[in-house]
Coordinates of C-alpha atoms and ligand atoms in Angstrom, one line a residue:
X194 CA -0.2 26.6 35.1
X195 CA 1.7 23.6 36.8
X196 CA 4.9 23.9 34.7
X197 CA 4.6 20.0 33.7
X198 CA 4.8 19.5 30.0
X199 CA 2.0 17.7 28.3
X200 CA 4.5 14.9 27.4
X201 CA 5.4 14.4 30.8
X202 CA 2.1 14.2 32.2
X203 CA 1.0 12.0 29.1
X204 CA 3.6 9.3 30.3
X205 CA 2.4 10.0 33.9
X206 CA -1.0 8.7 33.1
X207 CA -0.3 6.0 30.7
X208 CA 2.9 4.3 32.6
X209 CA 0.7 2.6 35.5
X210 CA -1.3 0.9 32.7
X211 CA 1.0 0.0 30.4
X212 CA 4.5 -0.7 32.1
X213 CA 7.2 -1.9 29.8
X214 CA 4.4 -1.5 26.8
X215 CA 5.1 2.3 26.9
X216 CA 8.9 3.2 25.9
X217 CA 10.9 6.2 25.7
X218 CA 13.8 4.7 24.7
X219 CA 16.3 5.9 21.7
X220 CA 16.0 2.3 19.9
X221 CA 12.2 2.4 19.9
X222 CA 12.0 5.8 19.2
X223 CA 14.1 5.3 16.5
X224 CA 12.4 2.3 15.1
X225 CA 9.2 4.0 14.8
X226 CA 10.4 7.3 13.1
X227 CA 10.3 6.2 9.4
X228 CA 8.7 3.8 6.7
X229 CA 10.6 2.6 4.0
X230 CA 10.9 5.3 1.7
X231 CA 13.3 8.7 1.2
X232 CA 11.0 10.9 3.6
X233 CA 13.3 12.3 6.5
X234 CA 12.7 10.4 9.6
X235 CA 11.3 12.2 12.6
X236 CA 11.1 10.3 16.3
X237 CA 8.0 10.0 18.6
X238 CA 8.7 11.2 21.9
X239 CA 7.3 7.8 23.2
X240 CA 5.6 4.3 21.6
X241 CA 3.1 2.7 22.8
X242 CA 1.9 -0.8 22.5
X243 CA -1.9 -1.6 23.3
X244 CA -3.4 -5.0 23.1
X245 CA -7.2 -3.9 22.9
X246 CA -9.3 -1.7 21.8
X247 CA -10.0 -0.5 25.6
X248 CA -6.3 -0.1 25.9
X249 CA -6.4 2.4 22.5
X250 CA -9.2 4.3 23.8
X251 CA -7.4 4.7 26.9
X252 CA -4.4 6.2 24.5
X253 CA -6.9 8.5 22.5
X254 CA -8.4 9.9 25.6
X255 CA -4.8 11.0 27.2
X256 CA -3.6 12.4 24.1
X257 CA -6.8 14.2 23.4
X258 CA -6.9 15.6 26.9
X259 CA -3.3 16.5 27.0
X260 CA -3.2 17.6 23.1
X261 CA -0.3 15.3 22.1
X262 CA -0.2 13.9 18.4
X263 CA -0.8 10.1 18.0
X264 CA 0.4 8.4 15.0
X265 CA -1.1 5.1 14.3
X266 CA 2.1 2.6 13.2
X267 CA 1.4 -0.8 11.7
X268 CA 4.5 -2.8 10.0
X269 CA 6.1 0.5 8.7
X270 CA 6.7 -0.7 5.2
X271 CA 4.8 2.2 3.1
X272 CA 6.5 4.5 0.9
X273 CA 4.8 7.9 1.6
X274 CA 5.7 8.8 5.0
X275 CA 2.6 8.5 6.8
X276 CA 3.8 7.2 10.3
X277 CA 6.7 9.8 10.3
X278 CA 6.4 11.3 13.3
X279 CA 6.5 15.1 12.3
X280 CA 5.0 16.7 15.2
X281 CA 6.4 14.3 17.7
X282 CA 3.7 12.9 20.3
X283 CA 2.8 9.4 20.8
X284 CA 3.6 6.5 18.3
X285 CA 0.6 4.1 18.6
X286 CA 2.2 0.5 17.3
X287 CA -0.3 -2.1 16.9
X288 CA 1.9 -5.0 16.5
X289 CA 0.7 -6.5 19.7
X290 CA -3.1 -6.1 18.5
X291 CA -2.7 -9.8 16.8
X292 CA -5.6 -11.9 17.3
X293 CA -7.6 -13.3 15.0
X294 CA -10.9 -12.9 16.5
X295 CA -13.5 -15.1 14.0
X296 CA -13.1 -16.7 10.7
X297 CA -16.4 -17.6 9.0
X298 CA -15.5 -20.0 5.9
X299 CA -18.6 -20.5 4.8
X300 CA -19.6 -16.6 5.0
X301 CA -16.4 -16.2 3.4
X302 CA -15.0 -13.4 5.8
X303 CA -12.8 -13.1 9.0
X304 CA -12.5 -10.4 11.7
X305 CA -9.0 -9.5 12.8
X306 CA -7.2 -7.1 15.3
X307 CA -5.3 -4.2 13.5
X308 CA -2.0 -5.6 13.9
X309 CA -2.4 -9.1 12.7
X310 CA -0.8 -9.2 9.2
X311 CA -1.7 -10.6 6.2
X312 CA 0.4 -13.8 6.1
X313 CA -0.7 -14.4 9.7
X314 CA -4.0 -14.4 8.8
X315 CA -3.2 -16.6 5.4
X316 CA -1.3 -19.2 7.7
X317 CA -4.0 -19.8 9.7
X318 CA -7.4 -19.9 7.3
X319 CA -4.5 -22.6 5.9
X320 CA -3.9 -24.3 9.0
X321 CA -7.5 -24.5 9.9
X322 CA -8.3 -26.2 5.9
X323 CA -10.9 -23.2 5.6
X324 CA -10.3 -23.5 1.8
X325 CA -10.4 -19.5 1.4
X326 CA -7.6 -16.9 1.6
X327 CA -7.0 -13.3 1.7
X328 CA -6.4 -11.9 -1.5
X329 CA -4.9 -8.3 -1.4
X330 CA -1.2 -8.7 -1.8
X331 CA 1.0 -5.4 -1.6
X332 CA 3.8 -7.2 -1.4
X333 CA 5.2 -6.7 2.0
X334 CA 3.8 -8.4 5.0
X335 CA 1.7 -5.6 5.9
X336 CA -0.5 -5.5 9.1
X337 CA -4.1 -5.5 7.8
X338 CA -4.9 -2.4 10.2
X339 CA -2.5 -0.5 8.2
X340 CA -3.7 -2.3 4.8
X341 CA -7.4 -0.8 5.8
X342 CA -5.8 2.5 7.0
X343 CA -4.1 3.0 3.7
X344 CA -6.5 1.5 1.4
X345 CA -3.7 -0.8 0.2
X346 CA -3.6 -3.1 -2.9
X347 CA -0.8 -4.5 -5.0
X348 CA -0.1 -6.9 -7.8
X349 CA -3.3 -9.0 -7.4
X350 CA -5.9 -6.2 -7.5
X351 CA -7.0 -6.8 -11.2
X352 CA -8.6 -9.8 -9.8
X353 CA -9.6 -9.6 -6.4
X354 CA -9.8 -5.7 -6.1
X355 CA -8.1 -3.4 -3.6
X356 CA -8.6 -3.1 0.3
X357 CA -11.9 -0.7 -0.5
X358 CA -13.4 -3.6 -2.0
X359 CA -12.6 -6.4 0.4
X360 CA -12.8 -4.6 4.0
X361 CA -17.0 -5.4 5.1
X362 CA -16.3 -3.1 8.2
X363 CA -13.7 -1.5 10.7
X364 CA -14.3 -1.0 14.6
X365 CA -12.2 2.5 15.2
X366 CA -11.5 4.5 18.2
X367 CA -12.7 8.1 17.2
X368 CA -10.6 11.2 18.5
X369 CA -13.3 11.6 21.1
X370 CA -12.7 8.3 22.5
X371 CA -15.7 6.7 21.3
X372 CA -15.6 3.0 19.5
X373 CA -17.4 2.8 16.3
X374 CA -18.2 -0.2 13.9
X375 CA -18.7 1.0 10.9
X376 CA -21.0 -2.4 9.8
X377 CA -21.5 -6.1 10.3
X378 CA -20.8 -9.0 8.3
X379 CA -23.6 -8.6 5.5
X380 CA -22.0 -8.0 1.9
X381 CA -24.6 -5.5 1.4
X382 CA -25.7 -2.5 3.3
X383 CA -26.8 0.9 2.6
X384 CA -27.4 2.0 6.2
X385 CA -26.7 5.7 6.5
X386 CA -23.8 7.1 5.1
X387 CA -20.6 4.7 4.3
X388 CA -18.5 5.2 7.5
X389 CA -16.2 2.0 6.0
X390 CA -15.4 3.9 2.8
X391 CA -14.5 7.2 5.0
X392 CA -11.9 5.2 7.6
X393 CA -10.3 3.0 4.6
X394 CA -7.6 5.1 3.4
X395 CA -7.8 8.0 5.7
X396 CA -4.2 6.9 6.8
X397 CA -5.0 7.5 10.4
X398 CA -6.2 10.7 10.3
X399 CA -9.6 10.2 11.5
X400 CA -9.7 7.6 13.6
X401 CA -7.4 4.6 14.9
X402 CA -8.6 0.9 13.2
X403 CA -8.8 -1.6 15.9
X404 CA -10.4 -4.4 13.9
X405 CA -11.0 -5.3 10.0
X406 CA -13.6 -7.6 8.9
X407 CA -12.4 -8.9 5.9
X408 CA -13.7 -10.5 2.6
X409 CA -11.8 -14.1 2.0
X410 CA -11.7 -15.4 -1.6
X411 CA -11.9 -19.2 -2.3
X412 CA -8.7 -20.8 -2.7
X413 CA -8.0 -21.9 -6.3
X414 CA -7.3 -25.4 -7.4
X415 CA -4.6 -24.6 -10.0
X416 CA -2.1 -21.7 -10.2
X417 CA 0.1 -21.0 -13.2
X418 CA 2.5 -17.9 -13.5
X419 CA 4.6 -16.9 -16.8
X420 CA 6.7 -14.6 -17.9
X421 CA 6.6 -12.8 -21.7
X422 CA 9.2 -10.1 -22.8
X423 CA 7.4 -8.0 -25.4
X424 CA 9.1 -5.9 -28.5
X425 CA 7.8 -2.4 -27.2
X426 CA 5.9 -1.4 -24.0
X427 CA 3.3 -0.4 -25.8
X428 CA 2.8 -3.9 -27.1
X429 CA 3.1 -4.8 -23.6
X430 CA 0.3 -2.4 -22.5
X431 CA -1.9 -3.2 -25.4
X432 CA -1.6 -6.9 -24.9
X433 CA -2.9 -6.2 -21.4
X434 CA -6.0 -4.0 -22.5
X435 CA -6.6 -7.2 -24.8
X436 CA -7.0 -9.7 -22.0
X437 CA -9.1 -7.3 -19.9
X438 CA -11.8 -6.1 -22.8
X439 CA -11.9 -10.3 -23.7
X440 CA -12.7 -10.8 -19.9
X441 CA -10.0 -13.1 -19.1
X442 CA -10.0 -13.2 -15.2
X443 CA -6.5 -12.7 -14.7
X444 CA -5.0 -13.2 -11.2
X445 CA -2.3 -10.6 -11.8
X446 CA -0.3 -8.6 -14.7
X447 CA 2.6 -7.1 -13.9
X448 CA 4.6 -4.6 -16.4
X449 CA 8.6 -4.1 -15.9
X450 CA 10.3 -2.0 -18.3
X451 CA 13.9 -3.1 -19.4
X452 CA 15.4 -1.2 -16.8
X453 CA 13.4 -2.7 -14.2
X454 CA 13.8 -6.0 -15.7
X455 CA 17.5 -5.4 -15.5
X456 CA 18.1 -4.7 -11.7
X457 CA 15.6 -7.6 -11.1
X458 CA 17.9 -9.9 -13.0
X459 CA 20.6 -8.8 -11.3
X460 CA 18.6 -8.6 -7.4
X461 CA 17.1 -11.9 -7.9
X462 CA 19.5 -13.9 -10.0
X463 CA 17.3 -14.1 -13.2
X464 CA 18.1 -14.0 -16.7
X465 CA 15.5 -12.8 -18.4
X466 CA 15.1 -10.7 -21.6
X467 CA 15.9 -6.9 -20.9
X468 CA 13.1 -6.3 -22.2
X469 CA 9.7 -4.6 -21.3
X470 CA 8.1 -7.6 -20.0
X471 CA 4.7 -8.7 -18.0
X472 CA 4.4 -11.3 -15.7
X473 CA 1.3 -12.8 -15.8
X474 CA -0.6 -15.3 -12.9
X475 CA -3.4 -17.4 -13.6
X476 CA -5.7 -19.0 -11.1
X477 CA -9.1 -21.1 -11.0
X478 CA -9.9 -24.7 -12.2
X479 CA -7.3 -27.0 -14.0
X480 CA -9.2 -26.4 -17.3
X481 CA -9.8 -22.6 -16.7
X482 CA -6.3 -21.9 -16.2
X483 CA -5.5 -23.7 -19.3
X484 CA -7.9 -22.0 -21.1
X485 CA -7.0 -18.6 -20.1
X486 CA -3.2 -19.3 -20.6
X487 CA -4.1 -20.3 -24.1
X488 CA -6.4 -17.2 -25.0
X489 CA -3.5 -14.8 -23.2
X490 CA -0.7 -16.6 -25.5
X491 CA -2.8 -15.8 -28.6
X492 CA -3.2 -12.2 -27.3
X493 CA 0.5 -11.6 -26.5
X494 CA 1.7 -13.0 -30.0
X495 CA -0.9 -10.6 -32.0
X496 CA 1.1 -7.4 -29.6
X497 CA 4.7 -8.6 -30.3
X498 CA 5.1 -11.0 -27.3
X499 CA 7.5 -13.9 -27.1
X500 CA 6.6 -17.2 -25.9
X501 CA 5.6 -17.4 -22.2
X502 CA 8.7 -18.8 -19.9
X503 CA 6.7 -20.9 -17.3
X504 CA 7.1 -21.0 -13.8
X505 CA 6.3 -24.4 -13.2
X506 CA 6.1 -25.5 -9.7
X507 CA 5.4 -23.8 -6.8
X508 CA 8.7 -22.7 -5.5
X509 CA 9.5 -21.1 -9.0
X510 CA 6.6 -19.4 -9.2
X511 CA 7.2 -18.0 -5.3
X512 CA 10.6 -17.0 -6.7
X513 CA 9.1 -14.9 -9.7
X514 CA 6.9 -13.0 -7.4
X515 CA 9.3 -12.5 -4.8
X516 CA 11.5 -11.2 -7.5
X517 CA 8.7 -8.6 -8.4
X518 CA 7.8 -8.0 -5.1
X519 CA 11.7 -7.1 -4.3
X520 CA 11.1 -4.5 -7.5
X521 CA 12.0 -1.6 -4.8
X522 CA 14.8 -2.9 -3.4
X523 CA 16.0 -4.3 -7.0
X524 CA 15.9 -0.7 -7.8
X525 CA 17.6 0.9 -4.8
X526 CA 20.6 -1.9 -5.7
X527 CA 21.3 -0.1 -8.6
X528 CA 22.7 2.7 -6.4
X529 CA 24.5 1.4 -3.5
X530 CA 23.2 3.7 -0.2
X531 CA 20.0 5.0 -2.3
X532 CA 16.8 5.4 -0.8
X533 CA 13.6 5.4 -2.9
X534 CA 11.4 8.4 -4.3
X535 CA 8.6 6.8 -5.6
X536 CA 5.6 7.8 -8.1
X537 CA 2.5 6.0 -8.1
X538 CA -0.2 7.6 -10.6
X539 CA -2.8 5.5 -11.6
X540 CA -5.1 6.2 -15.1
X541 CA -7.8 4.2 -16.9
X542 CA -5.9 1.5 -18.6
X543 CA -6.9 2.6 -22.3
X544 CA -4.7 5.7 -21.2
X545 CA -1.8 3.8 -19.4
X546 CA 0.3 3.4 -22.7
X547 CA 0.1 7.5 -23.3
X548 CA 0.7 8.0 -19.6
X549 CA 3.9 5.6 -19.7
X550 CA 5.2 7.5 -22.9
X551 CA 4.9 10.9 -21.3
X552 CA 6.5 9.8 -18.2
X553 CA 9.2 8.0 -20.4
X554 CA 9.7 11.6 -22.2
X555 CA 9.9 13.4 -18.7
X556 CA 12.6 10.8 -17.7
X557 CA 14.8 11.6 -20.6
X558 CA 18.2 13.2 -19.4
X559 CA 16.9 12.6 -15.6
X560 CA 20.6 11.8 -13.6
X561 CA 18.8 9.0 -12.0
X562 CA 17.9 5.8 -12.9
X563 CA 14.5 5.5 -13.4
X564 CA 12.7 2.0 -13.6
X565 CA 9.2 1.7 -14.2
X566 CA 7.2 -1.1 -13.5
X567 CA 3.1 -1.8 -12.1
X568 CA -0.1 -3.0 -11.7
X569 CA -0.7 -2.7 -15.4
X570 CA -4.1 -4.3 -15.4
X571 CA -5.1 -1.5 -12.8
X572 CA -3.6 1.3 -14.9
X573 CA -1.2 1.8 -12.0
X574 CA 2.6 2.1 -12.4
X575 CA 5.8 3.3 -10.4
X576 CA 8.5 5.1 -11.4
X577 CA 11.1 4.6 -8.7
X578 CA 13.7 6.8 -8.1
X579 CA 17.2 5.5 -6.2
X580 CA 18.5 8.6 -4.9
X581 CA 21.2 9.9 -2.8
X582 CA 20.4 10.8 0.9
X583 CA 21.1 14.4 1.6
X584 CA 21.6 15.4 -2.1
X585 CA 19.4 18.3 -2.6
X586 CA 19.6 19.1 -6.1
X587 CA 18.6 15.3 -6.7
X588 CA 15.7 15.5 -4.7
X589 CA 14.5 18.6 -6.4
X590 CA 15.2 17.1 -10.0
X591 CA 13.2 13.8 -8.9
X592 CA 10.3 15.8 -7.4
X593 CA 9.9 18.0 -10.3
X594 CA 9.8 15.2 -12.7
X595 CA 7.5 13.2 -10.4
X596 CA 5.1 16.5 -9.9
X597 CA 5.0 16.3 -13.9
X598 CA 4.1 12.8 -13.7
X599 CA 1.2 13.5 -11.5
X600 CA 0.0 15.7 -13.9
X601 CA -0.1 13.9 -16.9
X602 CA -2.1 11.3 -15.3
X603 CA -4.4 13.8 -13.8
X604 CA -4.9 15.2 -17.5
X605 CA -5.6 12.0 -18.5
X606 CA -8.5 11.4 -16.0
X607 CA -6.2 9.5 -13.5
X608 CA -5.0 10.1 -10.0
X609 CA -1.8 11.1 -7.9
X610 CA -2.2 8.0 -6.4
X611 CA -3.4 4.4 -6.8
X612 CA -2.3 3.0 -4.0
X613 CA 0.9 4.4 -2.1
X614 CA -1.6 7.3 -0.3
X615 CA -1.0 10.8 0.3
X616 CA 1.0 10.9 3.7
X617 CA 3.7 13.3 3.8
X618 CA 4.8 12.8 -0.1
X619 CA 1.7 13.5 -2.3
X620 CA 0.1 16.3 -0.2
X621 CA 0.9 19.3 -2.4
X622 CA -0.7 17.3 -5.2
X623 CA -4.0 16.6 -3.5
X624 CA -5.5 20.3 -4.7
X625 CA -4.4 19.8 -7.9
X626 CA -6.5 16.3 -8.1
X627 CA -9.7 17.8 -6.0
X628 CA -9.8 21.1 -5.9
X629 CA -12.4 22.4 -3.8
X630 CA -12.8 18.6 -2.4
X631 CA -10.1 19.3 -0.5
X632 CA -12.0 21.9 1.4
X633 CA -14.7 19.7 2.3
X634 CA -12.2 16.8 3.4
X635 CA -11.2 19.9 5.9
X636 CA -14.4 20.0 7.0
X637 CA -14.6 16.0 7.6
X638 CA -11.1 16.3 9.4
X639 CA -12.6 19.2 11.7
X640 CA -15.4 17.6 12.4
X641 CA -13.7 14.3 13.6
X642 CA -10.8 15.4 14.7
X643 CA -11.1 19.2 16.1
X644 CA -7.8 19.3 18.3
X645 CA -6.1 17.8 15.4
X646 CA -4.4 14.9 17.1
X647 CA -4.8 12.1 15.0
X648 CA -1.6 11.7 12.7
X649 CA -0.9 15.7 12.2
X650 CA 0.5 16.8 8.9
X651 CA -0.5 13.9 7.0
X652 CA -3.0 13.7 4.2
X653 CA -4.2 17.4 3.9
X654 CA -1.8 20.2 2.8
X655 CA -0.9 22.8 5.2
X656 CA -3.0 25.8 4.8
X657 CA -0.9 29.0 3.8
X658 CA -2.2 31.8 5.9
X659 CA -3.5 34.6 3.8
X660 CA -1.2 37.9 4.0
Ligands
MLT196 C1 5.1 -2.2 -5.7 O1 4.2 -2.4 -6.6 O2 5.9 -3.1 -5.7 C2 4.9 -1.8 -4.6 O3 3.7 -0.8 -4.7 C3 6.0 -0.8 -4.0 C4 6.9 0.3 -4.8 O4 6.5 0.1 -5.7 O5 7.6 0.8 -4.4
ZN197 ZN1 2.6 -1.1 -6.3

């Protein structure tokens, strides 16, 4: 035995190549220890910033040979602890993999390195006057590699789908150091097992995504947004279901309950009614937008909605959506110094009203304020609990309620997480959703990452040793 620790050896192996792009500084380790959620931070021992796929291969090979955990890191904007380095090791920060590699406006696709953010891509698509944009919008300016790894979605998925629907292919470095590209740019392929679908949403546990080929959408000629308060939350949900049933191609339909409206009013300086409210976005040609808004206006009136309050110009619209995207922070602002515990269930849209009813029932008597909001057109909603750091009793209370909401979603044919992923926070619920399917997931993980170096301790629950 040499007596040299695997970490020392890793640093000796990688330092000559990466130089300053390899850091053991406290500041860098702290910066990469957590996401924006309540999950306790855990620092990696070292942070590395590769710029190319070959450099990622170099890092993966070194980590595998020395059996050092490797945690891929995008922008750190997620909420389920997926980037927390619970087993220490190396954090692979993709932010310097920031080249846009190809844009094909006529085929409506683009290929980027994993560290390009969605806003960077959209700025370039606009600069080059491509007439296209990348639609998936989780709110945060996340990296596209991170969004692919977590199969992110957000407010406009009701119209444009999730990352799963918008990733044509990924390039990934697998734990054995091989580099695979899962598909070409063709819109359809049935050539063998669907490795794109396997890697998208695998949260860095099966491979390190280095490039992503994405679908683009045509830029609309007209956009309009409106806010509509409802007498009841059931009325709001029923109106949305009716809009979907009539095939009105709305771009966004976001529900905020009265508690969340209050939080948003305070945080973003609005003065909307403290009532269950739907934020709508209409998009298309001028005439399509007029037609859609008239049809939706008739529907909301049927279900107890008030008149639309329009966000007329672009600045107003941006302010409105920024306020919606800041919903999480508006909730945290309800309690100074709080951190967020978030639920993320998703059910068939027709079960949404029932699931919300059951969730609100669970909240009766809860000692923590608990606003509810979400992507009502997808059947996906969040209850966000702004909890006090270090308060174990509060954490236990909130976790119990959150798990009960997840059980209600499962009973209604839904899922424990529609978009935030499993990370650390939903692992204990995975078996409730998938049963023996979890064993199949373990087989896949074991086959692709036999040493368990890729983002260990995430997604799959720990195996409990038999007595
Ligand atoms: C959102 O819907 O704003 C995001 O999923 C983040 C969140 O709820 O915390
Ligand atoms: Zn969301």
